[in-house]
PDB file of C-alpha atoms in Angstrom:
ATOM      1  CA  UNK A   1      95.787  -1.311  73.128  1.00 53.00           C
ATOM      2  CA  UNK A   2      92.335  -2.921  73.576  1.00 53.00           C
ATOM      3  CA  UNK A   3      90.458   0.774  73.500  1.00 60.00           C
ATOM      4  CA  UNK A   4      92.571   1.583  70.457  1.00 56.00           C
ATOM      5  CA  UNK A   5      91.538  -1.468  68.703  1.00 55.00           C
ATOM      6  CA  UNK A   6      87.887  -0.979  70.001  1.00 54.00           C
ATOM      7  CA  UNK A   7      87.973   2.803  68.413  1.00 53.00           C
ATOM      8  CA  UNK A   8      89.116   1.559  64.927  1.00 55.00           C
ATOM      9  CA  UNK A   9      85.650  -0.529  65.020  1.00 56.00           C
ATOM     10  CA  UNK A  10      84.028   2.489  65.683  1.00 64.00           C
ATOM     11  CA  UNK A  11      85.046   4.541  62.963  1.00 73.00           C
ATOM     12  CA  UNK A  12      83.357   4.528  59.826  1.00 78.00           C
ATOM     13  CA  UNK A  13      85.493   4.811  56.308  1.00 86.00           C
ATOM     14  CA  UNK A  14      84.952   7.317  53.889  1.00 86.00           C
ATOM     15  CA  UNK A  15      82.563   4.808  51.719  1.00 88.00           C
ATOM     16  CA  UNK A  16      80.252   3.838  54.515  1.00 86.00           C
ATOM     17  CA  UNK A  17      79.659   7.254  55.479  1.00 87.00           C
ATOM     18  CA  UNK A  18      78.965   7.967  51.474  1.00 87.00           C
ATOM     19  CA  UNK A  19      76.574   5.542  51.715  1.00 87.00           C
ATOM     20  CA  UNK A  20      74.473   6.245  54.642  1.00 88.00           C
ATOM     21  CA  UNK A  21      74.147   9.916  53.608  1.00 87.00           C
ATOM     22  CA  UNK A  22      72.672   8.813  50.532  1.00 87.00           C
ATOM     23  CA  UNK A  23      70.316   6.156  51.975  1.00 89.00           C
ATOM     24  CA  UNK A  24      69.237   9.141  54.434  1.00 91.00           C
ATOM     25  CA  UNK A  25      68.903  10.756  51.342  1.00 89.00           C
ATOM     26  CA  UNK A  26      66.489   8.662  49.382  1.00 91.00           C
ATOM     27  CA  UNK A  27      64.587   7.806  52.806  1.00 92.00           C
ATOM     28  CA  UNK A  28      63.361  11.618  52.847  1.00 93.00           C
ATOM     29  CA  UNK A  29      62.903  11.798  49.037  1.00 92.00           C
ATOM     30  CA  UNK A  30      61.022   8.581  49.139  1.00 93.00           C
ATOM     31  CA  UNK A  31      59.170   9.888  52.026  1.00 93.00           C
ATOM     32  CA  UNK A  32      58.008  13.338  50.408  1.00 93.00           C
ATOM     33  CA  UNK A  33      57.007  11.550  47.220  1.00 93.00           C
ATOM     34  CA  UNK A  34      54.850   9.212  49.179  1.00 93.00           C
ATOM     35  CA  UNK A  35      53.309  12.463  51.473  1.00 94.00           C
ATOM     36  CA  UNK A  36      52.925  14.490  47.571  1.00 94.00           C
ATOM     37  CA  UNK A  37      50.626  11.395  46.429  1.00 93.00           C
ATOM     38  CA  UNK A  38      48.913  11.559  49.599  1.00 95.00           C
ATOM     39  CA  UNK A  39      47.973  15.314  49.144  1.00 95.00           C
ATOM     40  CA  UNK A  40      47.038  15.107  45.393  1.00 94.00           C
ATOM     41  CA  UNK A  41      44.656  12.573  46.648  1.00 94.00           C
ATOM     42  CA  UNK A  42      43.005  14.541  49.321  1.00 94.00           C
ATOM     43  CA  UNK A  43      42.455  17.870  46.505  1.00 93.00           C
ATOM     44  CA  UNK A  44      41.316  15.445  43.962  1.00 93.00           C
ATOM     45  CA  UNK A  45      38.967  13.654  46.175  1.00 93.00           C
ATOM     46  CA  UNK A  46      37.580  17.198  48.058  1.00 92.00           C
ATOM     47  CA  UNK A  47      33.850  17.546  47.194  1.00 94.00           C
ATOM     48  CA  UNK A  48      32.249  20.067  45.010  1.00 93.00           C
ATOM     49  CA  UNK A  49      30.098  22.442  46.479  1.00 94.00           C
ATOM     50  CA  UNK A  50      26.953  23.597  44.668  1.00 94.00           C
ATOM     51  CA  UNK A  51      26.582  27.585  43.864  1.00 94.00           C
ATOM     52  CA  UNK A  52      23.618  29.520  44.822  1.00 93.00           C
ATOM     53  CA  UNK A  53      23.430  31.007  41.674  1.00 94.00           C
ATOM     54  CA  UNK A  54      24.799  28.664  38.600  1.00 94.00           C
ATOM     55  CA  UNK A  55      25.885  30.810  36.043  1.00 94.00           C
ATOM     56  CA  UNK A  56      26.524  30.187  32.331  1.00 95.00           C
ATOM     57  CA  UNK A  57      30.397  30.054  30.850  1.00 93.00           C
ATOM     58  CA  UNK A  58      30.425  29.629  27.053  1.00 94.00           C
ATOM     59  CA  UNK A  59      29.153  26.574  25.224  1.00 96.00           C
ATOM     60  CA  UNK A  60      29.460  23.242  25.424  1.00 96.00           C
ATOM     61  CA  UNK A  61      29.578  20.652  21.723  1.00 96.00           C
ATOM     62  CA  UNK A  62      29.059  17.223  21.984  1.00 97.00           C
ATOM     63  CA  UNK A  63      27.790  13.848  20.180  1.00 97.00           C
ATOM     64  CA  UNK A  64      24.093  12.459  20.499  1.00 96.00           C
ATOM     65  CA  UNK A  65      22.574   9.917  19.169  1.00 96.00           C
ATOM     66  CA  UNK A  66      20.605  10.989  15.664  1.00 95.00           C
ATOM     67  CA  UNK A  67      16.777  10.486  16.235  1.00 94.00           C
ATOM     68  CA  UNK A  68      16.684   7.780  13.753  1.00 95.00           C
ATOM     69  CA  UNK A  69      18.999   5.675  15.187  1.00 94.00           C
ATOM     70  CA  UNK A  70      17.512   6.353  18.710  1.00 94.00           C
ATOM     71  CA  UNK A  71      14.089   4.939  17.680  1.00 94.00           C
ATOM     72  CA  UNK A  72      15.583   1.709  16.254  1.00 93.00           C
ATOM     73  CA  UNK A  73      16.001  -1.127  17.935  1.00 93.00           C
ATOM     74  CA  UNK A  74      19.794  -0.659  18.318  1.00 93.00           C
ATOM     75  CA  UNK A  75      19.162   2.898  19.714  1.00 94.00           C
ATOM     76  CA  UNK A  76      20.185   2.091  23.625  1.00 94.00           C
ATOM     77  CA  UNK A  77      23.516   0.094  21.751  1.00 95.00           C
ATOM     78  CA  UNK A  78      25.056   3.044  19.892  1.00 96.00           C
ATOM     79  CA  UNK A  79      24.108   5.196  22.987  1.00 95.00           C
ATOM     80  CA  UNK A  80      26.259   2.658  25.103  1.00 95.00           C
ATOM     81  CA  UNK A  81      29.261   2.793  22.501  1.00 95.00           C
ATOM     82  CA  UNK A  82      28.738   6.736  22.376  1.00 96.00           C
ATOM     83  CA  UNK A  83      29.334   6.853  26.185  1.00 94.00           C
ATOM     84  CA  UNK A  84      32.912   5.560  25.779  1.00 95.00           C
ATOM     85  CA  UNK A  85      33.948   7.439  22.465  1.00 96.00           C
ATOM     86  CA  UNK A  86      32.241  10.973  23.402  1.00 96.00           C
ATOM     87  CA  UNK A  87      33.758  14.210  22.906  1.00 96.00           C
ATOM     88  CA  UNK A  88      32.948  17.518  24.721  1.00 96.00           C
ATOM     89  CA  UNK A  89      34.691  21.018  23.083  1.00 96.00           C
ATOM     90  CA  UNK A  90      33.784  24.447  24.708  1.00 95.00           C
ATOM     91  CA  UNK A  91      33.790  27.786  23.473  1.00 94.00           C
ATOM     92  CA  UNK A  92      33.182  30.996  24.363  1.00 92.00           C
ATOM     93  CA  UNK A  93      30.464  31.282  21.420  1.00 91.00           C
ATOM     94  CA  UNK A  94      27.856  29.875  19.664  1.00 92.00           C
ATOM     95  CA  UNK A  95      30.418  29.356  16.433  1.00 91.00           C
ATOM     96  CA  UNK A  96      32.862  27.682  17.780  1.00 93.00           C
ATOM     97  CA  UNK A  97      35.281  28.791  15.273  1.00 92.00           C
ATOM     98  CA  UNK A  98      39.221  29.164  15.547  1.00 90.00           C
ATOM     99  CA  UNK A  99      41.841  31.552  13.614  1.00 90.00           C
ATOM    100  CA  UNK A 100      43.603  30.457  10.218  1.00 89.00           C
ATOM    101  CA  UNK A 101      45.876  31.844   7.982  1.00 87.00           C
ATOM    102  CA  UNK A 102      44.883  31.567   4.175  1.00 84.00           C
ATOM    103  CA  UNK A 103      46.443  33.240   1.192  1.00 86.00           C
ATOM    104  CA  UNK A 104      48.087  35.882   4.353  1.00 84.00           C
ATOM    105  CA  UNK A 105      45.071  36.790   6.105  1.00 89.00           C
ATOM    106  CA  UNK A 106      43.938  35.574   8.690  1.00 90.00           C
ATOM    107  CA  UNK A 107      40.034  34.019   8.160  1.00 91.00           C
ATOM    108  CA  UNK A 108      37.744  32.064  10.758  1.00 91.00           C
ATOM    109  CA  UNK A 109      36.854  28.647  10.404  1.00 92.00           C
ATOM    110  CA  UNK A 110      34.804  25.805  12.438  1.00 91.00           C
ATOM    111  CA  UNK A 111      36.653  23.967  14.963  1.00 92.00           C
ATOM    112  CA  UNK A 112      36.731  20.117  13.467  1.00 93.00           C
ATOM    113  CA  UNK A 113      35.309  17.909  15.895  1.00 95.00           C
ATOM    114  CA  UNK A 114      35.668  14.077  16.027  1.00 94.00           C
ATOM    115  CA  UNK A 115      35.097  10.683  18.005  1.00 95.00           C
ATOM    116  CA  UNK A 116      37.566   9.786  20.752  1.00 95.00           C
ATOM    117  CA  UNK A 117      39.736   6.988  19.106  1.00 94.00           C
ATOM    118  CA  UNK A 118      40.546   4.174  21.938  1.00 95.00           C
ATOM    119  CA  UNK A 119      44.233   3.338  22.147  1.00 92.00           C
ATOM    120  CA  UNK A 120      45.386  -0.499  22.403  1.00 91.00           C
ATOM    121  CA  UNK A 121      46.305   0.396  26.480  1.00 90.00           C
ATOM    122  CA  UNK A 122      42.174   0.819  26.582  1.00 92.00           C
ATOM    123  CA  UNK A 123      41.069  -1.376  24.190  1.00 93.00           C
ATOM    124  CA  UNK A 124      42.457  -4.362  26.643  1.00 90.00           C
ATOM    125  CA  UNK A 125      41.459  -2.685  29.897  1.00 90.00           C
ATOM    126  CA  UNK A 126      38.522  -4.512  31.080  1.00 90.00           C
ATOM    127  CA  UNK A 127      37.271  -0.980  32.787  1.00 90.00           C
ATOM    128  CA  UNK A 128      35.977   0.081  29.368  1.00 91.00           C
ATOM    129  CA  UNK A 129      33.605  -2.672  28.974  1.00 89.00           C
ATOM    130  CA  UNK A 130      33.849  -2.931  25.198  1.00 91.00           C
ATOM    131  CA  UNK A 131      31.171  -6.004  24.727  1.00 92.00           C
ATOM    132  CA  UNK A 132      32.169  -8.337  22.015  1.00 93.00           C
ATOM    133  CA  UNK A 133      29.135  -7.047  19.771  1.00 94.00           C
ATOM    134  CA  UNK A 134      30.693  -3.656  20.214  1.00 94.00           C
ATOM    135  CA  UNK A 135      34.029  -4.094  18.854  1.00 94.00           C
ATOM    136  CA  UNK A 136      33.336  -5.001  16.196  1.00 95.00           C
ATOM    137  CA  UNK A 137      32.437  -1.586  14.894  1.00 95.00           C
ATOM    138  CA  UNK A 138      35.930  -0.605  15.728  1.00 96.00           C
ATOM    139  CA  UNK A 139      38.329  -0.427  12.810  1.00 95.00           C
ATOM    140  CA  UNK A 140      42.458  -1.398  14.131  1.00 94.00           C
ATOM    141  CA  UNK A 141      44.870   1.722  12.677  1.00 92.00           C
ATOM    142  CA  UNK A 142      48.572   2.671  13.418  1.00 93.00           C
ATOM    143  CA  UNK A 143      49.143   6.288  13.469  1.00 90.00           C
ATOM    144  CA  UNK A 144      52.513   8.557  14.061  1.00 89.00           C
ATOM    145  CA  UNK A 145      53.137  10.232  17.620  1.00 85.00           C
ATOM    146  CA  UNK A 146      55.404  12.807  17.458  1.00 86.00           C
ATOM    147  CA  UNK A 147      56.108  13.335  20.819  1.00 84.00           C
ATOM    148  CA  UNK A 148      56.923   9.238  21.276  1.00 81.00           C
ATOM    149  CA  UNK A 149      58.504   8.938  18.072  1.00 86.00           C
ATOM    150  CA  UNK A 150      56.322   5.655  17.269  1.00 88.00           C
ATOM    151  CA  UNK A 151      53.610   4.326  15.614  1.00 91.00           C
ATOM    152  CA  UNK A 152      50.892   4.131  17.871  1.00 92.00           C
ATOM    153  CA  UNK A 153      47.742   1.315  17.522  1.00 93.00           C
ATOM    154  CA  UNK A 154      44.434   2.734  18.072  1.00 95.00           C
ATOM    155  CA  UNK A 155      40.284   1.626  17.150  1.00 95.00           C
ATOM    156  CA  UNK A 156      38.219   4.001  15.568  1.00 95.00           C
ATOM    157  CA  UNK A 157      34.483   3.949  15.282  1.00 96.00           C
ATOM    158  CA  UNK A 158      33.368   2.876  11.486  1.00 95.00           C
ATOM    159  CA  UNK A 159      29.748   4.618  11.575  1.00 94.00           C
ATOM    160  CA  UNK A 160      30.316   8.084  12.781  1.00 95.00           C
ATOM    161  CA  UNK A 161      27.345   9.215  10.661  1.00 95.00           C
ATOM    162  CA  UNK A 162      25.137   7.640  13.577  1.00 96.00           C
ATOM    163  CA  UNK A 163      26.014  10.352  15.610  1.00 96.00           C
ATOM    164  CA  UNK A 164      25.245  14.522  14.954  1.00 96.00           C
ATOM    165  CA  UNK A 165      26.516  17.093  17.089  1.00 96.00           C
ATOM    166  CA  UNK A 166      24.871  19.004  19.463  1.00 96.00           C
ATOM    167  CA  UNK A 167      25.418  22.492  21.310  1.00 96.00           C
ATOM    168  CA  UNK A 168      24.192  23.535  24.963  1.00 96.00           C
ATOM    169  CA  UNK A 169      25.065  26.381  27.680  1.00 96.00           C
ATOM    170  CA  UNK A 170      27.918  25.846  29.742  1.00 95.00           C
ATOM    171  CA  UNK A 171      26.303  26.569  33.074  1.00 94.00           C
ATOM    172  CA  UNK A 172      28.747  26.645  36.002  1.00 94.00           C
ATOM    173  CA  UNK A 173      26.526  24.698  38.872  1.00 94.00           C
ATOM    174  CA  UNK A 174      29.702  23.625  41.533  1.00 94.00           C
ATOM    175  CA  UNK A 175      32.833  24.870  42.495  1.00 93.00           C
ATOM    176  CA  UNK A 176      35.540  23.324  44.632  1.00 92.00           C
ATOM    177  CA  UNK A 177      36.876  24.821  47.485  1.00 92.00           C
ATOM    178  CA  UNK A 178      40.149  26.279  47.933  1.00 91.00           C
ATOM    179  CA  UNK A 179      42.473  25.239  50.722  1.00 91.00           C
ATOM    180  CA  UNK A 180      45.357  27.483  51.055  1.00 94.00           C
ATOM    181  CA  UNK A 181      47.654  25.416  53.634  1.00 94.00           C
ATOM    182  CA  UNK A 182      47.114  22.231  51.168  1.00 94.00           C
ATOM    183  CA  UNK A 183      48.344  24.260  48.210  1.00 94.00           C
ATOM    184  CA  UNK A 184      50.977  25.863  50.123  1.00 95.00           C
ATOM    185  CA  UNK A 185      52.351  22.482  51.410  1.00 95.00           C
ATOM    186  CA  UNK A 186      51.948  20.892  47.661  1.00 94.00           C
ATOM    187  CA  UNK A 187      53.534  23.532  45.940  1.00 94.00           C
ATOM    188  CA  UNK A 188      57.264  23.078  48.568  1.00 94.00           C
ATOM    189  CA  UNK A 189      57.199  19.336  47.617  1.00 94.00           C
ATOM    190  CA  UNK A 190      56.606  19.730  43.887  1.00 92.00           C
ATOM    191  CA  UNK A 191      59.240  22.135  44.338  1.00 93.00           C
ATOM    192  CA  UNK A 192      61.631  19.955  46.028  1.00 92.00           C
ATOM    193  CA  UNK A 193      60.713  16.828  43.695  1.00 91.00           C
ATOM    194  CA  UNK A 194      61.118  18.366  40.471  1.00 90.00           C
ATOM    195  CA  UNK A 195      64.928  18.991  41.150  1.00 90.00           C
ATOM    196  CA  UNK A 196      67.350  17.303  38.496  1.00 89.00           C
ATOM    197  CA  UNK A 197      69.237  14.964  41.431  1.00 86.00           C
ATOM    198  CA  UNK A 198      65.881  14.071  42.370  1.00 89.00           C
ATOM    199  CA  UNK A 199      63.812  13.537  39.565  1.00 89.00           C
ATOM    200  CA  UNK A 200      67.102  10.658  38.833  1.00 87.00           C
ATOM    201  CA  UNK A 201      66.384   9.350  42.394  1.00 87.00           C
ATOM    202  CA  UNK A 202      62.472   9.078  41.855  1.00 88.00           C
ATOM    203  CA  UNK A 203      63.027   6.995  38.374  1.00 87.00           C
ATOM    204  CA  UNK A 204      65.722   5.253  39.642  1.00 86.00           C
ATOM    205  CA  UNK A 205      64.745   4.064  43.170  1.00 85.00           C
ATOM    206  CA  UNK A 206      60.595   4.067  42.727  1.00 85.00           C
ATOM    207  CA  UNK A 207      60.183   3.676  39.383  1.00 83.00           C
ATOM    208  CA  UNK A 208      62.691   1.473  38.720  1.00 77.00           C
ATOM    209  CA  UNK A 209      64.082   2.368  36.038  1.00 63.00           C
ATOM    210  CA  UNK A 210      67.161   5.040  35.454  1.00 52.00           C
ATOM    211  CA  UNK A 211      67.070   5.460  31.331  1.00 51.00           C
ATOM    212  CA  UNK A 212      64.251   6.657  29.408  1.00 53.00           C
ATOM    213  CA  UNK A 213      61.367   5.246  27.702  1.00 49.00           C
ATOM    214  CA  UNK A 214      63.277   5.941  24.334  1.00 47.00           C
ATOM    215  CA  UNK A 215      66.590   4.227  25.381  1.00 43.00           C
ATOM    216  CA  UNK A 216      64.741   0.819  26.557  1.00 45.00           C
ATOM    217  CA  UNK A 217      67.501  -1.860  26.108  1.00 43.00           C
ATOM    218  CA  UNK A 218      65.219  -4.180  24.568  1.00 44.00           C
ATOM    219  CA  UNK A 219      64.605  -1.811  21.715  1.00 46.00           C
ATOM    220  CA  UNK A 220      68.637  -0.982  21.826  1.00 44.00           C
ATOM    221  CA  UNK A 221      70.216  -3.346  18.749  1.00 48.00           C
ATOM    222  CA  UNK A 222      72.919  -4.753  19.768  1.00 45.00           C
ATOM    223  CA  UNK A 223      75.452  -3.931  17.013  1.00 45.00           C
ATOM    224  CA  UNK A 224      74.243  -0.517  16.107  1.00 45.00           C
ATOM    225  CA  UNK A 225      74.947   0.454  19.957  1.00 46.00           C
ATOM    226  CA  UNK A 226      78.735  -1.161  20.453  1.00 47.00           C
ATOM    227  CA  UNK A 227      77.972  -3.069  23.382  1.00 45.00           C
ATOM    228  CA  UNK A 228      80.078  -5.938  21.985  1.00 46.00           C
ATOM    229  CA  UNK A 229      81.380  -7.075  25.298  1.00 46.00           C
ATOM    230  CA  UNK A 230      77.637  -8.384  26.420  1.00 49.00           C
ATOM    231  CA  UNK A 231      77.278 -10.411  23.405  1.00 51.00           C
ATOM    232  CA  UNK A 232      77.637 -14.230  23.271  1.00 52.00           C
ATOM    233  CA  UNK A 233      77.814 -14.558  19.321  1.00 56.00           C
ATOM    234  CA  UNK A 234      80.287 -16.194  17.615  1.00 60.00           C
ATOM    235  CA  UNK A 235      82.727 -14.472  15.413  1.00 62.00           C
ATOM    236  CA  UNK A 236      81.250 -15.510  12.430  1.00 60.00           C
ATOM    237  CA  UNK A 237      77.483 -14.464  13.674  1.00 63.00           C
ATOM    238  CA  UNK A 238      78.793 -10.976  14.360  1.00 59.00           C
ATOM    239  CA  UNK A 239      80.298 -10.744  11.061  1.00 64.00           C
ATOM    240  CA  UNK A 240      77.100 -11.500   9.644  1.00 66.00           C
ATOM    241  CA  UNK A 241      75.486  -9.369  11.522  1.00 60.00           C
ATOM    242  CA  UNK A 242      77.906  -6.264  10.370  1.00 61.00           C
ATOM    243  CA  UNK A 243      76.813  -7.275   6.992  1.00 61.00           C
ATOM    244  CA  UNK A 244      73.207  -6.740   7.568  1.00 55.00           C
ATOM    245  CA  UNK A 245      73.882  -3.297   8.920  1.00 50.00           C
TER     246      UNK A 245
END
């Protein structure tokens, strides 16, 4: 009777075993994520080596200073605010022209080139090191992003016309090294981590967070989505609140 009673303590239920697969489960993902950051880390952070013979690829466009401006006494300031706004573009030609259609032909035309806007994320981010002096040739805009479905806040520079664009070769002087076992080793866990199941277990269990950044409850309204049962209003507030919808 004792060994009897001793073997039903034993023996896990049906939930508890549930629940230690899964744990086991998010132990291993959590463990591969944390072994996919490491090796991201080691390619990004393997050193170029130089080539004995650099070679040229293309063209490189970019913002400089105009002459004027350098030899004024602000010259070394707009340099400064260039360093943080610059823009590089490369092409395979001198031209740097792109395809478009007009009238149903297809013509050449120059590839537009502009200033690097700084989004509000940057504009606070003390790693910048936008001086007070400096922002304030920054003009505050909202513009549309289409692939957040918002209006995003970014500074733009007010006196582009202090900068002109120049064009030099795109020589080739480094190259980084190629390790086959890394990329081999990257490429399983990538494969393993992208999976559905475990892309849910990443957001839900690292991140912290299980929804998406478009379904964030604090931009949910609380009518509009039905979740009545969560709300502490009064009768007559939510009738109000019908009426405004």
């Amino acid at each position: 009777m004792e060994n009897d009673h001793l073997l039903s303590h034993r023996l896990r239920s049906v939930r508890s075993r549930k629940r230690t697969k899964r744990k086991d489960v998010e132990k291993q993902i959590r463990k591969k994520f944390k072994r996919s950051k490491e090796l991201w880390k080691i390619k990004r952070n393997t050193p170029l080596i130089p080539l004995d013979n650099p070679y040229q690829r293309g063209f490189v466009r970019f913002f400089v200073v105009r002459d004027d401006v350098m030899r004024s006494k602000d010259g070394e300031f707009f340099e400064e605010i260039l360093k943080k706004i610059n823009t590089y573009m490369y092409s395979e030609s001198r031209q740097f022209l792109k395809k478009k259609r007009k009238f149903g032909r297809r013509i050449y035309v120059e590839k537009e080139q502009k200033l690097k806007p700084i989004s509000l994320w940057s504009w606070n981010d003390p790693k910048l090191g936008l001086t007070a002096r400096e922002r304030q040739y920054f003009l505050k805009y909202e513009e549309y992003c289409p692939y957040r479905k918002c209006n995003e806040i970014y500074y733009e520079f007010t006196e582009p016309w202090r900068f002109t664009l120049r064009i030099r070769p795109n020589m080739i002087t480094h190259y980084k090294p190629v390790d086959f076992e890394l990329e081999k080793e990257i490429a399983e866990l990538e494969a393993c981590l992208q999976q559905h199941k475990t892309v849910g277990v990443i957001n839900k269990k690292i991140y912290g967070k299980s929804y998406k950044w478009r379904s964030r409850k604090e931009d949910v309204h609380l009518i509009r989505s039905g979740k009545y049962f969560t709300c502490a209003l009064s009768a007559k507030e939510i009738a109000e609140n019908f009426q405004d919808v």
